[in-house]
Coordinates of C-alpha atoms in Angstrom, one line a residue:
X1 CA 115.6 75.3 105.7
X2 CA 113.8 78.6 104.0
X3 CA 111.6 80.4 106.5
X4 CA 107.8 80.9 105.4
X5 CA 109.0 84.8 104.1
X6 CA 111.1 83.0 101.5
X7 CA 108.3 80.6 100.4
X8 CA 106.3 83.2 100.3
X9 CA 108.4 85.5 97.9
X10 CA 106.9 86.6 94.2
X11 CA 108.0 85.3 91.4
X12 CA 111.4 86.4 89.8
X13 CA 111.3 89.4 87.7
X14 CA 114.0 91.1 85.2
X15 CA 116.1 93.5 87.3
X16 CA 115.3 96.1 84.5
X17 CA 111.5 95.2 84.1
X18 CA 109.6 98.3 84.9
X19 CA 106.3 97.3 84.5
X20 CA 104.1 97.3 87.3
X21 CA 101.5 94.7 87.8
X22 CA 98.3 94.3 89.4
X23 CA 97.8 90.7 90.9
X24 CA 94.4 89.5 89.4
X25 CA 90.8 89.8 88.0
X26 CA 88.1 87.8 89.7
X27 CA 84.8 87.0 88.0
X28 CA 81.4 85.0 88.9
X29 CA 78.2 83.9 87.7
X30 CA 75.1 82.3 89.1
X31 CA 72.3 80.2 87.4
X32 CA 73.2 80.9 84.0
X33 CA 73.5 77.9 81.1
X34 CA 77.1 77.7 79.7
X35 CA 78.5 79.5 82.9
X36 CA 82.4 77.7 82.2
X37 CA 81.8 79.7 78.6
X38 CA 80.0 83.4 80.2
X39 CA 83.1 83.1 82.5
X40 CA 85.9 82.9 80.2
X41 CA 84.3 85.7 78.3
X42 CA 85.0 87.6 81.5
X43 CA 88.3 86.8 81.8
X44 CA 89.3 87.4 78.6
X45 CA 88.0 90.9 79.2
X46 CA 89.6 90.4 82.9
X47 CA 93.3 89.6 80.5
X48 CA 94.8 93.1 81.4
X49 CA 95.0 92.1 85.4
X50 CA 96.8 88.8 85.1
X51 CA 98.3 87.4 82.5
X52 CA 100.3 84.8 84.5
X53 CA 97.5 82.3 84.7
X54 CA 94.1 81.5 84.8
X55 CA 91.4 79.4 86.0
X56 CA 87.8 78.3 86.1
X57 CA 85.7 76.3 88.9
X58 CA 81.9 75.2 88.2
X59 CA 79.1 73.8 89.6
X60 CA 76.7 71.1 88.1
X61 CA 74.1 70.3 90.8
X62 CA 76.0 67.8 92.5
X63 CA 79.9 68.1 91.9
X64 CA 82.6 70.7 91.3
X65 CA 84.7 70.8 88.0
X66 CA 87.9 73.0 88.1
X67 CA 90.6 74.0 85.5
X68 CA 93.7 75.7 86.2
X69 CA 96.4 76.8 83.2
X70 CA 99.7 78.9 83.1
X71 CA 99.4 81.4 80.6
X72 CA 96.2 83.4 78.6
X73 CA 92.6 82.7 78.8
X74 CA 92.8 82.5 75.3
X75 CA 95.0 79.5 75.4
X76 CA 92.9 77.7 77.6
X77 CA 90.2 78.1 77.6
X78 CA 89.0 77.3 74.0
X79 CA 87.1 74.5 72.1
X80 CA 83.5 73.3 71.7
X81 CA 84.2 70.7 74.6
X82 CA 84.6 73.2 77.1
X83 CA 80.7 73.1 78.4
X84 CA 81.4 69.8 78.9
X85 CA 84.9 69.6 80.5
X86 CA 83.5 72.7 82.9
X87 CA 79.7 72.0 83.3
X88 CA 77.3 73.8 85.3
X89 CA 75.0 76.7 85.9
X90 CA 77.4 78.6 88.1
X91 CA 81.0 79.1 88.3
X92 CA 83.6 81.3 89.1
X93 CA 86.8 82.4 87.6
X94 CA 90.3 84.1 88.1
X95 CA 93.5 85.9 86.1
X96 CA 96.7 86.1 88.0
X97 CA 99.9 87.8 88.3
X98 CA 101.8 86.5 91.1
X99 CA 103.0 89.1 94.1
X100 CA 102.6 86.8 96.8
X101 CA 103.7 83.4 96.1
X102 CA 105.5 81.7 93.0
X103 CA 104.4 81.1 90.0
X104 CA 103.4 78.1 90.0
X105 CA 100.4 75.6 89.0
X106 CA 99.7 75.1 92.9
X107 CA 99.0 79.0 93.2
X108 CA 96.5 79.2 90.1
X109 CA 92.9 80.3 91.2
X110 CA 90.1 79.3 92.1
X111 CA 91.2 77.4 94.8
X112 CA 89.1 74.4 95.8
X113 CA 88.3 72.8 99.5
X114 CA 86.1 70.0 100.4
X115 CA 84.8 71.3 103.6
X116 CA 82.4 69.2 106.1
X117 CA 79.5 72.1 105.0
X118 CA 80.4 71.3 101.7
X119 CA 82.6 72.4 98.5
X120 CA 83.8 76.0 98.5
X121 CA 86.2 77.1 95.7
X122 CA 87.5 80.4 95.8
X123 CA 89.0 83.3 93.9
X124 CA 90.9 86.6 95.2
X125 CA 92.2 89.8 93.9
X126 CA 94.5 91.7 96.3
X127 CA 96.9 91.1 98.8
X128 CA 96.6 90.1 102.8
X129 CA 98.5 92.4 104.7
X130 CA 98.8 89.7 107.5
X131 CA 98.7 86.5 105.6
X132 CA 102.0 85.1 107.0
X133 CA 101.3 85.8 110.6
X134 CA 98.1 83.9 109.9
X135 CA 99.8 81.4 107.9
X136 CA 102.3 80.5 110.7
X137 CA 99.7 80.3 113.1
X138 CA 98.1 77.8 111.0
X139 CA 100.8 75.8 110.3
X140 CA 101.3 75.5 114.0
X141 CA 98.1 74.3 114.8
X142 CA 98.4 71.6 112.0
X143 CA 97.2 72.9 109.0
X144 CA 98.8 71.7 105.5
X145 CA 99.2 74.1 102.9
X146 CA 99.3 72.8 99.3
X147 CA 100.0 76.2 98.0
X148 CA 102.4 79.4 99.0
X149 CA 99.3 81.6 98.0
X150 CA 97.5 83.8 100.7
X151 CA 94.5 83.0 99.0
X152 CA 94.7 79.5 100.6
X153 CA 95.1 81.5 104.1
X154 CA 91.4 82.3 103.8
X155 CA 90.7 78.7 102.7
X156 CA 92.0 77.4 106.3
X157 CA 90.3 80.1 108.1
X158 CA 86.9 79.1 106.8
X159 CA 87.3 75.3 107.2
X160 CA 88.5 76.1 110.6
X161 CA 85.9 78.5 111.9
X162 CA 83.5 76.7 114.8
X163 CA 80.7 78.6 113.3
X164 CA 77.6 76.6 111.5
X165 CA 76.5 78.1 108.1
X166 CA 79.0 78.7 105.5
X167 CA 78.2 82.3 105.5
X168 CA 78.9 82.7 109.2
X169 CA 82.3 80.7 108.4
X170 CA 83.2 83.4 105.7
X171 CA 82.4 85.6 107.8
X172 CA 84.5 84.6 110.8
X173 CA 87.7 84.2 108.5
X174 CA 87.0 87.5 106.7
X175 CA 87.4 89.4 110.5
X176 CA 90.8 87.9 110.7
X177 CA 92.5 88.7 107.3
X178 CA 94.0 92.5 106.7
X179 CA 94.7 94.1 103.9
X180 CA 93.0 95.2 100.0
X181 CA 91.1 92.2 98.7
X182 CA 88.0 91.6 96.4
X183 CA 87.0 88.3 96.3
X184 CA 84.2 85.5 94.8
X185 CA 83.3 82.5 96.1
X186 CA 81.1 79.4 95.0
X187 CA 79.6 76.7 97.5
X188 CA 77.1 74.3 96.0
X189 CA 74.2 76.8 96.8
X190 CA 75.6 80.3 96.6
X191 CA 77.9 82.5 95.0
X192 CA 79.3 85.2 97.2
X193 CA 81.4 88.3 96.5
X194 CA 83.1 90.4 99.1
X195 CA 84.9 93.8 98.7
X196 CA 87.5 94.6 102.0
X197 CA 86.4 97.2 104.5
X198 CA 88.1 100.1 102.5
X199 CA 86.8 99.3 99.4
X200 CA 90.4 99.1 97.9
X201 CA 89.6 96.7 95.1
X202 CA 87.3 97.3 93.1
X203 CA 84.3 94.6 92.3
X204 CA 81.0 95.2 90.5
X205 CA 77.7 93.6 90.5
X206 CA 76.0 93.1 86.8
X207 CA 72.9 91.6 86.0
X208 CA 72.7 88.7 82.9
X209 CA 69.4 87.4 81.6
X210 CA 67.9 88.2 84.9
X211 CA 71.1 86.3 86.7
X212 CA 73.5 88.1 88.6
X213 CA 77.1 88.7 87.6
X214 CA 80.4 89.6 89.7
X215 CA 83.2 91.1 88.0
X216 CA 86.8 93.3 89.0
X217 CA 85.8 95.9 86.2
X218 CA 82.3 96.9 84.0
X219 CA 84.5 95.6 80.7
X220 CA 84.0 92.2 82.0
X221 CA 79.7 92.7 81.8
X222 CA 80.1 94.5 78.5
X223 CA 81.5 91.9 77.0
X224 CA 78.6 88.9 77.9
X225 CA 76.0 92.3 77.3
X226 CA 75.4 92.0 80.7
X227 CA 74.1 95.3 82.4
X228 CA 75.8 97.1 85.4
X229 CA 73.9 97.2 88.6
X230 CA 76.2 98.9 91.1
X231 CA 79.5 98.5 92.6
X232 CA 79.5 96.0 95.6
X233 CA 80.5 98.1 98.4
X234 CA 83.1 98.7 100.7
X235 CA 83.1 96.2 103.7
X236 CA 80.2 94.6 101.7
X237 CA 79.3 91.1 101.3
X238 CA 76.7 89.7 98.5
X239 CA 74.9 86.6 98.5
X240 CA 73.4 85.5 95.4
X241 CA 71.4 82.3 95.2
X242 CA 68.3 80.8 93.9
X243 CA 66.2 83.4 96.3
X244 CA 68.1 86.5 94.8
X245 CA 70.7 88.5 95.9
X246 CA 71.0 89.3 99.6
X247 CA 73.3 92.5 101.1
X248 CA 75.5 92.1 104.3
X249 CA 77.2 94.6 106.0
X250 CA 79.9 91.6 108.0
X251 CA 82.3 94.6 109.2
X252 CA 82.7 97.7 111.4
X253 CA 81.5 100.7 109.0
X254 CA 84.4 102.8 108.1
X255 CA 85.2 105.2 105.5
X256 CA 86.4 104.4 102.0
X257 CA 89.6 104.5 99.8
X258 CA 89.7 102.8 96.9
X259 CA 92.5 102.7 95.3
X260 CA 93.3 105.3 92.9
X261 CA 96.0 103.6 90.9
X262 CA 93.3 101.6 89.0
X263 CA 92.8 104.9 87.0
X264 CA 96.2 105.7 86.4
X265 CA 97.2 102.7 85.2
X266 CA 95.7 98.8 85.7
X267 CA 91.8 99.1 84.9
X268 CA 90.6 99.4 81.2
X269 CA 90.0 102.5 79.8
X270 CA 86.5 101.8 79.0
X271 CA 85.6 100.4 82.6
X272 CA 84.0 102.7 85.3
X273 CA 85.6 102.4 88.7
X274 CA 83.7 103.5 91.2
X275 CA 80.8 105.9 89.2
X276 CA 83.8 107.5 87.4
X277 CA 84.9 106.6 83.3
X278 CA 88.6 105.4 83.7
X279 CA 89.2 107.3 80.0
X280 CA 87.7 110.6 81.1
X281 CA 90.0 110.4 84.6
X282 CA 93.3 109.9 82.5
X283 CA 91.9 112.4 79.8
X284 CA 91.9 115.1 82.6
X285 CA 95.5 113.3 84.4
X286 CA 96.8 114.6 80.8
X287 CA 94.8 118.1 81.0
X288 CA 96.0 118.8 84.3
X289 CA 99.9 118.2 83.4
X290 CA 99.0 120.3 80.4
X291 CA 98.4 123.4 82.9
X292 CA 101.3 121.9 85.5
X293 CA 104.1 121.2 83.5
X294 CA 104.0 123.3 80.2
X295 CA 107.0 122.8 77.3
X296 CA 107.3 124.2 73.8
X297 CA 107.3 121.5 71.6
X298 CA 105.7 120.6 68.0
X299 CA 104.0 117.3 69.0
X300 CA 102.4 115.1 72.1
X301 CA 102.9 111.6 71.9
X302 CA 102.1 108.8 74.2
X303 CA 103.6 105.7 75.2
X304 CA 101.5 103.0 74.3
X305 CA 99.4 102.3 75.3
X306 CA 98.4 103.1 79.1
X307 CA 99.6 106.9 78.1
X308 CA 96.8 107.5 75.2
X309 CA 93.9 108.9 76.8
X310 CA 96.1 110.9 79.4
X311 CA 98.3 112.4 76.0
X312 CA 95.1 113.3 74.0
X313 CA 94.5 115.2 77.6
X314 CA 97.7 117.2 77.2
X315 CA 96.9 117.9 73.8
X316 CA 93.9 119.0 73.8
X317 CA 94.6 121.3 76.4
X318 CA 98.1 122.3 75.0
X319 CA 96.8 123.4 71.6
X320 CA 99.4 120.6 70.1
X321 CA 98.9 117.9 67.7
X322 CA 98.2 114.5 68.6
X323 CA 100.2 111.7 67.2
X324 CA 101.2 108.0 67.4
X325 CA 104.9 108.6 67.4
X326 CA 105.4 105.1 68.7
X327 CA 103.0 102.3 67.7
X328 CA 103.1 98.7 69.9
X329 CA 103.3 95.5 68.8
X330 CA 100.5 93.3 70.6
X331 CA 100.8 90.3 69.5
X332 CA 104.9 90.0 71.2
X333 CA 104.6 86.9 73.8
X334 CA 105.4 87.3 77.4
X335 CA 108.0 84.3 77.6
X336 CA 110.5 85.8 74.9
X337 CA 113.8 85.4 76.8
X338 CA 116.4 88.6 77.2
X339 CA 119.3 87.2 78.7
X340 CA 121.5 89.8 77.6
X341 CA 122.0 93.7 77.6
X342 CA 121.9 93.7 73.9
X343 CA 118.6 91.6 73.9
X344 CA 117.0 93.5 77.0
X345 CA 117.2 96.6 73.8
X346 CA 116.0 94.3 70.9
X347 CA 112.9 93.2 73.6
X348 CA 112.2 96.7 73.6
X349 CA 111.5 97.0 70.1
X350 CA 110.0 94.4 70.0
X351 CA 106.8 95.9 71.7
X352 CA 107.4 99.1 70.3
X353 CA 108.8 101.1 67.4
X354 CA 109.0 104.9 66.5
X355 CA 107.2 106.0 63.3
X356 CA 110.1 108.1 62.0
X357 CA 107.2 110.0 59.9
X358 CA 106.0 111.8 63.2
X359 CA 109.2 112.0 64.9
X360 CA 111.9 113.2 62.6
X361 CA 112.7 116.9 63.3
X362 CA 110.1 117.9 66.2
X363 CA 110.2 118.6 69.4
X364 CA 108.4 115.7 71.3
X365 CA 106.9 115.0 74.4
X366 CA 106.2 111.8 74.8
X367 CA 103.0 111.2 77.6
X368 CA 103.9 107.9 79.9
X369 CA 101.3 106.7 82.6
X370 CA 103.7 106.3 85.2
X371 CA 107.6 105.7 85.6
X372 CA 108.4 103.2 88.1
X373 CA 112.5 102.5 87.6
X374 CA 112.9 104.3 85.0
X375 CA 114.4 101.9 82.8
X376 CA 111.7 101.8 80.2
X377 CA 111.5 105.3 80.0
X378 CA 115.6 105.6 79.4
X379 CA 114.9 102.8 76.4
X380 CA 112.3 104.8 74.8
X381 CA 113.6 108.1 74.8
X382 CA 116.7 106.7 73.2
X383 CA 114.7 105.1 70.3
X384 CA 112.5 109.1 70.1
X385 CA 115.7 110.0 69.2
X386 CA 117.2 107.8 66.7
X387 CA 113.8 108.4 65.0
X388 CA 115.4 112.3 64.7
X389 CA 113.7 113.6 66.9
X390 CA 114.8 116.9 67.7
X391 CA 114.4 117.6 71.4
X392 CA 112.4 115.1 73.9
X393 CA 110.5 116.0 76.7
X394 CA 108.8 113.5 79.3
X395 CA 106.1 113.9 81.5
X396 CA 104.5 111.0 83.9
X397 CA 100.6 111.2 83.8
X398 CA 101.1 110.4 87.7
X399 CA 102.7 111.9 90.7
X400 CA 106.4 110.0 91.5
X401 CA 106.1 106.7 92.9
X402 CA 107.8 106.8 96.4
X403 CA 106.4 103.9 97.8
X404 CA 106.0 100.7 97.3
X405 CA 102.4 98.5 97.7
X406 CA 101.1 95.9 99.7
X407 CA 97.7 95.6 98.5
X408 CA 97.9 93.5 95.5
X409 CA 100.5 95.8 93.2
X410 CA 104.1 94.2 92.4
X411 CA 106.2 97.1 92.7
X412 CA 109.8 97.2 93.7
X413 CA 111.1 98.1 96.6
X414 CA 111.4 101.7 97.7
X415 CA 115.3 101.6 97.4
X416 CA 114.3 100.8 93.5
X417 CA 111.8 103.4 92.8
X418 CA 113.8 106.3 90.4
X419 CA 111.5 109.5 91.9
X420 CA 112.2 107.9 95.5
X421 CA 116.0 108.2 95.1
X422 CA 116.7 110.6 92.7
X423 CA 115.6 114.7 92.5
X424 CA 113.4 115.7 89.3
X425 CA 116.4 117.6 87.8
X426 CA 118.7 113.5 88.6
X427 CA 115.5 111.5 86.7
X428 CA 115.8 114.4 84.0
X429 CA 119.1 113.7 83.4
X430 CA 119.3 109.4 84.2
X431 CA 116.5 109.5 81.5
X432 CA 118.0 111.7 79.1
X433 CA 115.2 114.3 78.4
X434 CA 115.5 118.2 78.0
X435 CA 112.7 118.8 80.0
X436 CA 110.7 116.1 82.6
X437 CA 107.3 116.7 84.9
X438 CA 105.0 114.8 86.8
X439 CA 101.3 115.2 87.9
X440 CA 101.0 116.6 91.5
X441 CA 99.2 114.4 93.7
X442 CA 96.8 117.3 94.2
X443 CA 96.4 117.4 90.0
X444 CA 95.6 113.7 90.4
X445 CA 93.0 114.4 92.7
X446 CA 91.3 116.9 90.7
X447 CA 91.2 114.9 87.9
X448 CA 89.1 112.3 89.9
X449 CA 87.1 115.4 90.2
X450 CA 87.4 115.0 93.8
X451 CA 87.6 117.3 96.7
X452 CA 91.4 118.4 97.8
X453 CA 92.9 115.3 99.3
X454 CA 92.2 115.6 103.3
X455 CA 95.4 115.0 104.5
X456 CA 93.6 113.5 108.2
X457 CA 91.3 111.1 106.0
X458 CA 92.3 110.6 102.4
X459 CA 89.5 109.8 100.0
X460 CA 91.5 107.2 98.3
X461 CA 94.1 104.6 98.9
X462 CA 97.5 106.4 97.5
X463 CA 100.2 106.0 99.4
X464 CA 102.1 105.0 96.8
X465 CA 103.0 108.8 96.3
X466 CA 102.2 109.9 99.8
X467 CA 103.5 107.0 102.4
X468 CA 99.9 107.3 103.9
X469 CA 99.0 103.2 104.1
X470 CA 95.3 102.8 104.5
X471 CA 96.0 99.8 107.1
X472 CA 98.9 98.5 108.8
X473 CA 101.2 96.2 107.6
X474 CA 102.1 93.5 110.5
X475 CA 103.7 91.0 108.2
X476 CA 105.9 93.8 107.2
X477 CA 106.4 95.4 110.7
X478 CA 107.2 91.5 112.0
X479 CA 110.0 90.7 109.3
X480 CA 111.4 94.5 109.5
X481 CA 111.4 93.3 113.8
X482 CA 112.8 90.1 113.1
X483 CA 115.4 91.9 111.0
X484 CA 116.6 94.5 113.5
X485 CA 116.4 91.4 115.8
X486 CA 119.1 89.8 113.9
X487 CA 121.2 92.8 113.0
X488 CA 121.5 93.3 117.1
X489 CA 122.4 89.9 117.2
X490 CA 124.7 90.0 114.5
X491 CA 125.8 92.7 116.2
X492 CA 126.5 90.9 119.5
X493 CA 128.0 88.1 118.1
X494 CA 130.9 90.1 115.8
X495 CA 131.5 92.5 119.0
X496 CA 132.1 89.4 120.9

C-alpha cells in the first residue's frame, strides 16, 4: 500500500528537464456580465504560471457551473457557447502546474464543495508547507479525499470548522494551513481573496467597470482593461460582494517576504509585483552582472526568452551590442515525446535555434535567467558553438540555486541542483564555457532597489540561494524523522 507521501508526489518529469516551474495563476471576478469569458481572458494572460491545466467555476444566482481541462486555456476555453456552458455574474478561475499531487483531472482547480452554508469552489496558488500532516489528520477523522491536491486540504478544513459564517469558517482553516499560498474563493454571495501571512505570493486587486477584480499578476487586469488598485496584502483577506469590498486582517501581523524569484524568472515582464516593474528589476539583474562579472567579448545575447530584459541590462551597461543570437520557436507543444538521448537534442532545437548571422566568429555571452541542472545550459552552449561562435561565455541573471522550494516552485532536489554540488570553476567546465558568473545575492537585492539583505530579517523570501526558509517545513521535518526512523531500524534489523 503507498503511504500518503507517495500519493502525494508531483508529477513525473524528464531527468534532464531543467526548467523550473511555478505551480499556478489564480484569478476572480465579481458582478460582472460574461464573467466565464473576463476570466479566461485572465488566464490566458495567467498561461505563463500553469500550463498543465485549467479551470473555470461560476455563479448564476442560484447554481454553480464548473469546467476543468488538461492542457491551455486556449484549448478550452473557446467558442461562442461558453457564456452559456459557464453562466454567471461571478466566477473564478485557475492555471496549474502540478508540484504537489499528479497530474491528473481530479487535481484541476477550482475545486468545488457543497457545504451546509452553501457552495464554495476554490482556487490556490502556492504550496502548504503542512498539508500532509493535516491531510492524515483528516483522513483519520473520516474525511474522503477525491483528490491528492493540498488545495482540497483547505476544502475539509472549512467544511469542518464549528464556526457559523463562511467567513469565520475560512478563517478558522486558514490558521491551520502553513506555507506560501494566494488564494480566491467564490460562495454564492462573495468572492474572497487571501494572500498568506508573508506575503509570499503575490495577488492583486483590480477594479473592472466599477467591479472588483483578483488576479496573481497586473498582466491579468491589462488584458480585460481593467485598472490596478493595490496589491492585497500580506496576511490579508478581501471580501468583495454586493456591499463592496471589505479588508480583514484574519492573522498575527508579521513582517513580509515576498518572494523574489517572481522577478527573476516566473512573473511577466510587463507585470508589477509588489510596486516594482518585473522588466526594470531584470533590466538592472543584467546591469548589476555587467559591473560583477565583466568578459571581453563582441556580443550579449540572451536565452530566450526569460533572459531578454536582464541581457539588454548587461549590454547597456557593458557598452556591447545587443543581439538575438538565438530566436525561440513558440508555437512547439509541450507533449512532444523525447524518449531518447538523440531526441532530448532534436527537442532542444526544437524551441530554439542559433542565428548563425550573429554568432559566427564572436565572442558571445549568452545572458540565461537562472541555471537550475545545468542541462539546458550544456545544450545551448553546444549549439552557440556549432553556429561558429568563437568563444562562449555564460552568466546566470541570478545568484546559484542551492536550495530547493516548498512554496509552490517545482525544483529538484538539492542533491540535483549544478551550483549546490559543483564549484564555479566545475559548472564552468560541466557547461563548457570559457568564462561563467552569476549575480550575487547582494547584486540581486540591489536590483530590487532594496536595502542590503538583513541577514536577522530578510526582506524577501530567497532561500532558494541562502537556505534561510521563511517558515518551517513540518511535512518535510516529519518524513526526514520518519526516514532516520527507518534507517535506525534498518539498522537494527541488519545488525541483528
Amino acid at each position: 500500500m503507498n503511504s500518503v507521501s507517495d500519493r502525494w508526489s508531483p508529477a513525473p518529469r524528464d531527468p534532464l528537464d531543467d526548467t523550473l516551474r511555478l505551480e499556478c495563476g489564480v484569478y476572480g471576478v465579481f458582478d460582472v456580465p460574461e464573467a466565464a469569458a473576463i476570466t479566461a481572458l485572465g488566464l490566458h494572460a495567467l498561461q505563463h504560471r500553469g500550463q498543465e491545466a485549467c479551470g473555470i467555476a461560476t455563479f448564476d444566482g442560484q447554481r454553480f457551473h464548473t469546467e476543468r481541462h488538461m492542457g491551455h486555456v486556449g484549448d478550452a476555453f473557446t467558442g461562442a457557447d461558453l457564456v452559456q456552458r459557464l453562466p454567471g455574474t461571478a466566477a473564478i478561475g485557475h492555471t496549474r502546474y502540478s508540484t504537489s499531487g499528479g497530474s491528473f483531472i481530479r487535481n484541476v482547480q477550482p475545486m468545488f464543495a457543497d457545504l451546509a452554508a452553501g457552495g464554495v469552489a476554490i482556487a490556490h496558488n502556492g504550496n502548504l508547507t503542512n498539508a500532509l500532516t493535516l491531510r492524515e489528520q483528516l483522513v483519520e477523522e473520516g474525511a474522503i479525499f477525491q483528490s491528492t491536491s493540498d488545495s482540497e486540504v483547505i476544502l475539509h478544513l472549512i467544511a469542518r470548522s464549528r464556526k457559523g459564517k463562511i467567513i469565520d469558517r475560512f478563517i478558522d482553516a486558514l490558521s491551520r494551513i502553513e506555507g506560501g499560498y494566494a488564494l480566491v474563493a467564490l460562495t454564492n454571495k462573495k468572492l474572497i481573496g487571501v494572500r498568506d501571512p508573508l506575503g509570499i505570493r503575490p495577488l492583486v486587486l483590480g477594479e473592472f467597470q466599477g467591479r472588483y477584480v483578483l488576479a496573481s499578476e497586473t498582466c491579468a487586469l491589462d488584458i480585460i482593461g481593467a485598472t490596478f488598485v493595490r496589491d492585497v496584502e500580506h496576511g490579508e483577506m478581501v471580501v468583495i460582494d454586493q456591499d463592496g469590498l471589505k479588508s480583514l486582517r484574519p492573522f498575527p501581523a508579521q513582517r513580509a517576504r515576498p518572494c523574489i524569484f517572481e522577478y527573476v524568472y516566473f512573473a511577466r515582464p510587463d507585470s508589477v509585483v509588489n510596486g516594482r516593474s518585473v522588466y526594470e528589476v531584470r533590466k538592472r539583474m543584467g546591469r548589476r552582472l555587467a559591473q560583477e562579472t565583466p568578459a571581453d567579448v563582441d556580443v550579449v545575447v540572451p536565452v530566450p526568452d526569460s533572459g531578454v530584459p536582464a541581457a539588454l541590462g548587461f549590454a547597456q551597461e557593458a557598452g556591447l551590442p545587443y543581439e538575438l543570437g538565438i530566436i525561440r520557436n513558440h508555437y512547439v507543444g509541450r507533449t512532444f515525446i523525447e524518449p531518447t538521448q538523440g531526441l532530448r537534442e532534436l527537442g532542444v532545437r526544437m524551441k530554439l535555434s542559433p542565428n548563425r548571422s550573429v554568432l559566427a566568429g564572436k565572442r558571445v555571452m549568452l545572458i540565461d535567467d537562472s541555471i537550475v541542472r545545468g542541462t539546458n545550459s550544456v545544450r545551448v552552449v553546444r549549439m552557440v558553438r556549432e553556429a561558429g561562435a568563437a568563444e562562449v561565455h555564460l552568466r546566470s541573471a541570478s545568484p546559484p540555486l542551492m536550495y530547493p522550494d516548498f512554496y509552490g516552485i517545482d525544483m529538484p532536489d538539492r542533491d540535483k541542483l549544478l551550483a549546490a554540488n559543483k564549484s564555479l570553476e566545475e559548472i564552468r567546465e560541466f557547461i563548457g564555457v570559457e568564462t561563467m558568473g552569476f549575480l550575487s545575492v547582494e547584486g540581486l537585492y540591489w536590483a530590487m532597489n532594496s536595502a542590503p539583505r538583513d541577514p536577522v530579517n530578510p526582506q524577501f523570501t530567497d532561500h532558494y540561494f541562502t537556505g534561510d526558509y521563511p517558515t518551517r517545513l513540518l511535512d518535510r521535518e516529519i518524513a526526514e524523522g520518519r526516514n532516520e526512523q527507518a534507517e535506525r531500524q534498518l539498522s537494527f534489523l541488519v545488525g541483528a
